[in-house]
Short mmCIF file of C-alpha atoms and ligand atoms in Angstrom, two decimals:
data_model
loop_
_atom_site.label_atom_id
_atom_site.label_comp_id
_atom_site.label_asym_id
_atom_site.label_seq_id
_atom_site.Cartn_x
_atom_site.Cartn_y
_atom_site.Cartn_z
CA UNK A 2 7.42 -16.85 27.03
CA UNK A 3 7.05 -13.53 25.67
CA UNK A 4 3.23 -12.22 25.15
CA UNK A 5 4.29 -9.35 22.81
CA UNK A 6 2.52 -9.34 19.65
CA UNK A 7 4.39 -9.00 16.50
CA UNK A 8 4.58 -6.09 14.70
CA UNK A 9 2.77 -5.18 11.26
CA UNK A 10 3.47 -1.95 9.36
CA UNK A 11 2.06 -0.92 6.20
CA UNK A 12 0.78 2.61 4.48
CA UNK A 13 -0.76 3.85 1.06
CA UNK A 14 0.00 6.93 -0.69
CA UNK A 15 -2.74 9.23 -0.71
CA UNK A 16 -2.49 10.61 -4.12
CA UNK A 17 -5.57 10.42 -6.04
CA UNK A 18 -8.48 7.99 -4.72
CA UNK A 19 -7.33 4.53 -3.78
CA UNK A 20 -7.71 1.85 -6.31
CA UNK A 21 -9.43 -1.45 -6.43
CA UNK A 22 -5.59 -2.69 -6.47
CA UNK A 23 -4.58 -0.81 -3.19
CA UNK A 24 -7.71 -2.69 -1.52
CA UNK A 25 -7.23 -6.20 -2.92
CA UNK A 26 -3.22 -6.16 -2.82
CA UNK A 27 -3.08 -4.62 0.33
CA UNK A 28 -5.76 -3.07 2.54
CA UNK A 29 -7.95 -6.35 2.63
CA UNK A 30 -5.15 -8.10 3.78
CA UNK A 31 -4.22 -5.67 6.98
CA UNK A 32 -7.81 -6.30 7.89
CA UNK A 33 -7.38 -10.13 7.88
CA UNK A 34 -4.08 -10.36 9.45
CA UNK A 35 -4.76 -7.45 11.90
CA UNK A 36 -6.10 -9.24 14.98
CA UNK A 37 -2.74 -11.16 15.32
CA UNK A 38 -0.69 -8.25 15.12
CA UNK A 39 0.17 -4.67 16.90
CA UNK A 40 -0.47 -2.55 13.70
CA UNK A 41 0.81 0.48 12.20
CA UNK A 42 -0.83 2.04 9.18
CA UNK A 43 -0.54 5.24 7.86
CA UNK A 44 -1.35 7.76 4.75
CA UNK A 45 2.23 8.43 3.13
CA UNK A 46 1.92 11.79 2.21
CA UNK A 47 5.20 12.68 2.56
CA UNK A 48 5.71 9.78 -0.34
CA UNK A 49 3.09 11.23 -2.11
CA UNK A 50 4.90 15.06 -2.86
CA UNK A 51 7.27 12.93 -4.83
CA UNK A 52 4.85 13.87 -7.87
CA UNK A 53 3.09 17.37 -7.88
CA UNK A 54 0.04 17.35 -5.41
CA UNK A 55 -2.55 19.87 -5.45
CA UNK A 56 -2.55 21.27 -1.75
CA UNK A 57 -6.35 20.84 -1.10
CA UNK A 58 -6.69 17.52 -2.79
CA UNK A 59 -3.70 16.12 -1.20
CA UNK A 60 -5.14 16.85 2.54
CA UNK A 61 -8.68 15.29 1.17
CA UNK A 62 -7.01 12.18 -0.16
CA UNK A 63 -5.26 11.93 2.87
CA UNK A 64 -8.69 11.89 4.75
CA UNK A 65 -10.18 9.52 2.46
CA UNK A 66 -7.49 6.97 2.64
CA UNK A 67 -7.73 7.24 6.43
CA UNK A 68 -11.36 6.64 6.63
CA UNK A 69 -11.13 3.84 4.09
CA UNK A 70 -8.82 1.91 6.56
CA UNK A 71 -11.49 2.22 9.11
CA UNK A 72 -14.28 1.66 6.86
CA UNK A 73 -12.69 -1.53 5.43
CA UNK A 74 -12.57 -2.97 9.20
CA UNK A 75 -9.05 -2.04 10.53
CA UNK A 76 -9.80 -1.78 14.19
CA UNK A 77 -8.49 0.65 16.67
CA UNK A 78 -7.84 -1.81 19.12
CA UNK A 79 -4.78 -3.34 17.00
CA UNK A 80 -4.20 -0.61 14.97
CA UNK A 81 -2.51 2.81 15.24
CA UNK A 82 -3.48 4.72 12.14
CA UNK A 83 -2.06 8.14 11.37
CA UNK A 84 -0.61 10.55 8.89
CA UNK A 85 3.13 10.22 8.19
CA UNK A 86 3.88 13.60 7.92
CA UNK A 87 2.43 14.23 11.69
CA UNK A 88 5.52 11.64 12.91
CA UNK A 89 8.57 13.52 12.39
CA UNK A 90 10.69 10.66 13.40
CA UNK A 91 9.82 9.16 9.76
CA UNK A 92 11.95 11.96 7.78
CA UNK A 93 14.62 12.12 10.21
CA UNK A 94 15.51 8.23 10.60
CA UNK A 95 15.17 8.47 6.43
CA UNK A 96 18.08 10.95 6.37
CA UNK A 97 20.14 8.49 8.15
CA UNK A 98 19.23 5.47 6.03
CA UNK A 99 19.87 7.78 2.93
CA UNK A 100 23.71 7.78 4.48
CA UNK A 101 24.02 4.14 4.50
CA UNK A 102 21.97 3.22 1.08
CA UNK A 103 24.00 3.27 -2.19
CA UNK A 104 23.32 5.00 -5.53
CA UNK A 105 23.71 1.75 -7.20
CA UNK A 106 21.10 0.44 -5.37
CA UNK A 107 18.48 2.84 -5.64
CA UNK A 108 19.10 3.20 -9.30
CA UNK A 109 18.22 -0.35 -9.61
CA UNK A 110 14.52 0.06 -8.34
CA UNK A 111 12.37 -0.75 -11.17
CA UNK A 112 9.69 1.63 -9.69
CA UNK A 113 12.08 4.75 -9.62
CA UNK A 114 13.15 3.52 -13.36
CA UNK A 115 9.49 3.76 -14.62
CA UNK A 116 8.26 6.75 -12.73
CA UNK A 117 11.66 8.73 -13.76
CA UNK A 118 11.35 7.82 -17.08
CA UNK A 119 7.89 9.38 -17.18
CA UNK A 120 9.10 12.60 -15.11
CA UNK A 121 11.21 13.50 -18.25
CA UNK A 122 13.91 16.06 -17.70
CA UNK A 123 12.80 17.22 -14.06
CA UNK A 124 13.46 14.16 -11.75
CA UNK A 125 12.73 15.32 -8.30
CA UNK A 126 15.46 13.58 -5.90
CA UNK A 127 13.10 12.74 -3.98
CA UNK A 128 11.71 9.79 -6.55
CA UNK A 129 15.14 8.63 -5.99
CA UNK A 130 15.19 8.54 -2.20
CA UNK A 131 11.71 7.21 -1.99
CA UNK A 132 12.51 3.80 -0.94
CA UNK A 133 14.82 4.71 1.68
CA UNK A 134 11.76 6.74 3.54
CA UNK A 135 9.76 3.90 2.96
CA UNK A 136 12.54 1.77 4.99
CA UNK A 137 12.56 4.48 7.52
CA UNK A 138 8.42 3.71 7.67
CA UNK A 139 8.80 0.20 8.48
CA UNK A 140 12.38 -0.02 10.63
CA UNK A 141 10.80 2.81 12.81
CA UNK A 142 8.22 0.39 14.08
CA UNK A 143 10.63 -2.73 14.39
CA UNK A 144 8.29 -4.13 12.15
CA UNK A 145 8.14 -8.19 11.74
CA UNK A 146 5.52 -8.03 8.77
CA UNK A 147 4.65 -6.02 5.83
CA UNK A 148 1.78 -6.61 4.04
CA UNK A 149 2.04 -5.21 0.41
CA UNK A 150 1.14 -5.71 -3.12
CA UNK A 151 3.80 -7.64 -5.39
CA UNK A 152 5.23 -4.09 -6.92
CA UNK A 153 6.79 -3.50 -3.15
CA UNK A 154 8.77 -6.20 -3.27
CA UNK A 155 12.03 -4.76 -4.25
CA UNK A 156 11.51 -1.81 -1.84
CA UNK A 157 11.19 -4.63 0.90
CA UNK A 158 14.36 -6.54 -0.05
CA UNK A 159 16.19 -3.01 -0.03
CA UNK A 160 14.60 -2.50 3.57
CA UNK A 161 16.08 -5.38 4.51
CA UNK A 162 19.60 -5.17 3.07
CA UNK A 163 19.61 -1.89 4.87
CA UNK A 164 18.93 -3.00 8.42
CA UNK A 165 21.17 -5.78 7.97
CA UNK A 166 23.80 -3.57 6.94
CA UNK A 167 23.03 -1.25 10.07
CA UNK A 168 23.00 -4.22 12.25
CA UNK A 169 26.24 -5.34 10.91
CA UNK A 170 27.72 -2.17 11.75
CA UNK A 171 26.27 -0.94 15.05
CA UNK A 172 24.30 -4.41 16.38
CA UNK A 173 20.59 -5.13 16.71
CA UNK A 174 19.30 -1.80 15.84
CA UNK A 175 16.30 -2.91 13.43
CA UNK A 176 14.06 -5.90 13.39
CA UNK A 177 14.53 -7.38 9.73
CA UNK A 178 11.06 -7.38 8.29
CA UNK A 179 9.25 -10.09 6.13
CA UNK A 180 7.29 -9.10 3.43
CA UNK A 181 3.55 -10.52 2.86
CA UNK A 182 2.44 -10.46 -0.63
CA UNK A 183 -1.17 -12.24 -1.00
CA UNK A 184 -1.55 -15.28 -3.48
CA UNK A 185 -4.09 -13.68 -5.57
CA UNK A 186 -4.81 -9.94 -5.81
CA UNK A 187 -1.05 -8.92 -5.37
CA UNK A 188 -0.88 -7.57 -8.67
CA UNK A 189 -4.36 -6.27 -9.84
CA UNK A 190 -3.89 -5.37 -13.89
CA UNK A 191 -5.39 -2.29 -15.56
CA UNK A 192 -8.64 -3.17 -17.23
CA UNK A 193 -7.77 -1.28 -20.46
CA UNK A 194 -4.06 -2.57 -20.83
CA UNK A 195 -4.13 -5.71 -18.78
CA UNK A 196 -0.13 -5.91 -19.17
CA UNK A 197 0.53 -3.38 -16.79
CA UNK A 198 -0.69 -3.03 -13.48
CA UNK A 199 -3.82 -0.73 -12.22
CA UNK A 200 -2.39 2.40 -10.79
CA UNK A 201 -3.94 5.54 -9.19
CA UNK A 202 -1.32 7.99 -10.83
CA UNK A 203 -0.84 6.30 -14.50
CA UNK A 204 -4.08 4.06 -15.45
CA UNK A 205 -6.56 6.19 -17.56
CA UNK A 206 -10.14 6.58 -15.72
CA UNK A 207 -11.17 3.58 -17.48
CA UNK A 208 -8.27 1.38 -17.11
CA UNK A 209 -8.49 1.80 -13.03
CA UNK A 210 -11.41 1.11 -10.60
CA UNK A 211 -11.42 3.46 -7.68
CA UNK A 212 -12.91 2.93 -4.69
CA UNK A 213 -15.08 5.87 -4.93
CA UNK A 214 -16.54 4.98 -8.23
CA UNK A 215 -20.48 4.67 -8.31
CA UNK A 216 -21.90 1.19 -9.22
CA UNK A 217 -22.58 2.45 -12.71
CA UNK A 218 -19.06 3.52 -13.39
CA UNK A 219 -17.84 -0.04 -12.39
CA UNK A 220 -20.15 -1.75 -14.11
CA UNK A 221 -19.15 0.29 -17.26
CA UNK A 222 -15.38 0.07 -16.68
CA UNK A 223 -16.06 -3.77 -16.45
CA UNK A 224 -18.08 -4.11 -19.34
CA UNK A 225 -15.32 -2.42 -21.41
CA UNK A 226 -12.52 -4.20 -20.13
CA UNK A 227 -10.07 -5.37 -22.76
CA UNK A 228 -9.76 -9.08 -23.18
CA UNK A 229 -8.59 -11.18 -26.16
CA UNK A 230 -9.90 -12.14 -29.31
CA UNK A 231 -11.16 -15.82 -28.11
CA UNK A 232 -14.32 -17.06 -26.18
CA UNK A 233 -13.30 -19.66 -23.96
CA UNK A 234 -12.62 -18.71 -20.10
CA UNK A 235 -9.54 -20.10 -19.08
CA UNK A 236 -6.96 -19.24 -16.36
CA UNK A 237 -3.82 -18.50 -18.06
CA UNK A 238 -0.85 -15.75 -18.61
CA UNK A 239 -1.79 -15.53 -22.17
CA UNK A 240 -5.12 -14.06 -21.67
CA UNK A 241 -4.07 -11.47 -19.10
CA UNK A 242 -7.59 -9.63 -19.37
CA UNK A 243 -9.56 -12.55 -18.33
CA UNK A 244 -6.86 -13.84 -15.65
CA UNK A 245 -7.48 -10.24 -14.29
CA UNK A 246 -11.39 -10.60 -14.18
CA UNK A 247 -10.70 -14.08 -12.51
CA UNK A 248 -8.27 -12.85 -10.00
CA UNK A 249 -10.22 -10.05 -8.77
CA UNK A 250 -13.32 -12.45 -8.36
CA UNK A 251 -11.00 -14.83 -6.04
CA UNK A 252 -9.32 -12.12 -4.13
CA UNK A 253 -12.66 -11.15 -3.01
CA UNK A 254 -14.44 -14.33 -2.84
CA UNK A 255 -11.89 -16.30 -1.60
CA UNK A 256 -12.29 -18.98 -4.15
CA UNK A 257 -9.63 -20.61 -6.06
CA UNK A 258 -9.25 -19.52 -9.63
CA UNK A 259 -10.20 -23.16 -11.02
CA UNK A 260 -13.48 -23.07 -8.87
CA UNK A 261 -14.39 -19.79 -10.93
CA UNK A 262 -13.28 -21.41 -14.34
CA UNK A 263 -15.44 -24.47 -13.80
CA UNK A 264 -18.34 -22.22 -13.05
CA UNK A 265 -17.96 -20.34 -16.56
CA UNK A 266 -18.32 -23.39 -18.68
CA UNK A 267 -19.94 -22.95 -21.81
CA UNK A 268 -20.21 -19.10 -21.10
CA UNK A 269 -19.47 -15.90 -22.67
CA UNK A 270 -16.67 -13.39 -21.85
CA UNK A 271 -19.51 -10.72 -21.19
CA UNK A 272 -20.95 -13.15 -18.38
CA UNK A 273 -17.38 -13.04 -16.63
CA UNK A 274 -17.20 -9.31 -16.99
CA UNK A 275 -21.03 -8.61 -15.90
CA UNK A 276 -20.46 -10.66 -12.68
CA UNK A 277 -16.86 -9.52 -11.89
CA UNK A 278 -18.44 -6.09 -11.97
CA UNK A 279 -21.32 -7.29 -9.98
CA UNK A 280 -18.80 -8.54 -7.44
CA UNK A 281 -16.83 -5.93 -7.26
CA UNK A 282 -20.08 -3.19 -6.89
CA UNK A 283 -21.45 -5.61 -4.14
CA UNK A 284 -17.74 -5.50 -2.35
CA UNK A 285 -17.30 -1.97 -2.25
CA UNK A 286 -20.97 -0.80 -1.41
CA UNK A 287 -20.59 -1.16 2.21
CA UNK A 288 -16.99 0.19 2.40
CA UNK A 289 -17.82 3.30 0.26
CA UNK A 290 -20.95 3.95 2.62
CA UNK A 291 -18.70 3.25 5.57
CA UNK A 292 -16.01 5.69 4.32
CA UNK A 293 -18.49 8.50 4.10
CA UNK A 294 -19.70 8.01 7.61
CA UNK A 295 -15.97 8.17 8.99
CA UNK A 296 -15.66 11.37 6.68
CA UNK A 297 -18.90 13.18 7.72
CA UNK A 298 -17.03 13.54 11.26
CA UNK A 299 -14.09 15.17 10.53
CA UNK A 300 -13.49 16.32 13.89
CA UNK A 301 -13.40 12.32 15.20
CA UNK A 302 -11.32 11.48 12.36
CA UNK A 303 -8.91 13.92 13.52
CA UNK A 304 -8.97 13.06 16.97
CA UNK A 305 -8.16 9.62 15.96
CA UNK A 306 -5.30 10.58 14.00
CA UNK A 307 -3.87 12.75 16.44
CA UNK A 308 -3.67 9.99 18.93
CA UNK A 309 -2.61 7.71 16.42
CA UNK A 310 0.29 9.98 15.52
CA UNK A 311 1.02 10.46 19.37
CA UNK A 312 1.54 6.69 20.08
CA UNK A 313 3.16 6.27 16.59
CA UNK A 314 5.98 8.82 17.87
CA UNK A 315 6.68 7.27 20.91
CA UNK A 316 7.44 3.98 19.75
CA UNK A 317 9.27 5.87 16.31
CA UNK A 318 11.31 7.63 19.19
CA UNK A 319 12.36 4.78 20.66
CA UNK A 320 14.05 3.33 17.78
CA UNK A 321 15.59 6.83 16.57
CA UNK A 322 17.08 7.37 20.10
CA UNK A 323 18.59 4.05 19.64
CA UNK A 324 20.06 4.42 16.42
CA UNK A 325 21.43 8.41 17.05
CA UNK A 326 23.07 6.97 19.99
CA UNK A 327 24.61 4.28 18.04
CA UNK A 328 25.98 6.24 15.45
CA UNK A 329 27.28 9.05 17.90
CA UNK A 330 25.35 11.79 17.71
CA UNK A 331 25.65 13.70 21.00
CA UNK A 332 22.55 13.43 23.44
CA UNK A 333 20.11 16.38 23.91
CA UNK A 334 19.87 17.90 27.33
CA UNK A 335 16.73 19.54 28.10
P1 TYM B 226 1.09 2.23 -3.07
O1 TYM B 226 -0.07 3.77 -2.50
O2 TYM B 226 1.59 2.46 -4.73
O3 TYM B 226 0.11 1.55 -2.99
C1 TYM B 226 -0.28 1.00 -1.74
C2 TYM B 226 -0.40 -0.54 -1.49
O4 TYM B 226 -1.31 -1.15 -2.85
C3 TYM B 226 -0.62 -1.94 -3.30
N1 TYM B 226 -0.94 -1.68 -4.90
C4 TYM B 226 -1.51 -2.87 -5.55
N2 TYM B 226 -1.73 -4.40 -5.05
C5 TYM B 226 -2.39 -4.95 -6.19
N3 TYM B 226 -2.38 -4.81 -7.24
C6 TYM B 226 -2.45 -3.16 -7.65
N4 TYM B 226 -2.66 -2.89 -8.89
C7 TYM B 226 -1.67 -2.49 -6.67
N5 TYM B 226 -1.28 -0.98 -6.85
C8 TYM B 226 -0.94 -0.84 -5.32
C9 TYM B 226 1.02 -1.76 -3.16
O5 TYM B 226 1.69 -2.82 -3.33
C10 TYM B 226 1.18 -1.22 -1.81
O6 TYM B 226 0.98 -2.32 -0.80
N6 TYM B 226 5.59 2.76 -1.64
C11 TYM B 226 4.53 2.19 -1.32
C12 TYM B 226 3.69 2.78 0.22
C13 TYM B 226 4.58 2.85 1.65
C14 TYM B 226 4.57 1.61 2.24
C15 TYM B 226 5.72 2.13 3.24
C16 TYM B 226 4.16 0.31 2.10
C17 TYM B 226 5.20 4.02 2.08
N7 TYM B 226 5.83 3.46 3.19
C18 TYM B 226 5.71 1.31 4.41
C19 TYM B 226 4.53 -0.49 3.00
C20 TYM B 226 5.43 -0.03 4.66
C21 TYM B 226 3.58 2.89 -2.30
O7 TYM B 226 3.61 3.40 -3.16
O8 TYM B 226 2.40 2.10 -2.00
#
């Protein structure tokens, strides 16, 4: 019997500071699942430049994201963490995948449609080919499982299609990955417009809870959260603001929505808002403190990241070489 662990891969874009959505939809699940897997977690800075970034902020946000992974409990005994741009195999394989992916497929990606409609006249090509770079991130490591929020499901499906297409042509070059999308927390909504997802890049300051927000800011954001004009606390699609607050509590506490609803019988929306704020503040406080600890020793963080990139590159190169050989690229002789 093989004792080899299955492989888990995921990443977050270091644009702006991470949000509560990134934490509850992705990072918290990485931590929960990590002991069962050999894990590769990265900050996807190559993806981040599909929208303009301030160079200083991009670097700072990259460190912030990776320090947050460690602070959340990512354990280096199970996981390799690194910066995507430090492992050159990611864009190299992405180029190959571009040649096996169809314009029609990429045009159907809802995230591309959303983001390109906001980009106006000047839509970067990188925004269009973004999903092939994401497929590369995943396929390079022969991932079994990819824990993400619901918004990444379509990208995961495309990744599977590309892998199957190439495997059919050249033999089993890639593991076909499965997504892991949590039942609760997969789509945390904007506090100001609860019909839209909470987003680092799109939400207003009051709509998104950032992991770096102070307790005061978090309290203010939840107190002002948009709800409906009713009074009864129930868990339903036609009360997206209330449902979102309940989802947030559930994703943090592990409780079922019905348990939360039952505990609010006879109470007002205001109670739910204040309790949700306190629940989030309690969850984020140790995370914020630990993030600062990891950020305060930059040299140690950089050492972890360069070791991580070195290890990831070995795994990635094995896949890339297999792909190059199968395609018929002449071997290098050095
Ligand atoms: P990104 O940076 O937009 O988001 C990172 C992770 O957070 C999840 N997420 C959410 N979950 C719940 N509610 C929300 N409001 C919310 N907002 C974001 C996302 O689903 C994601 O899991 N393309 C990816 C990054 C990526 C990647 C990869 C992921 C690049 N390569 C390889 C997995 C594997 C992205 O833009 O995520």
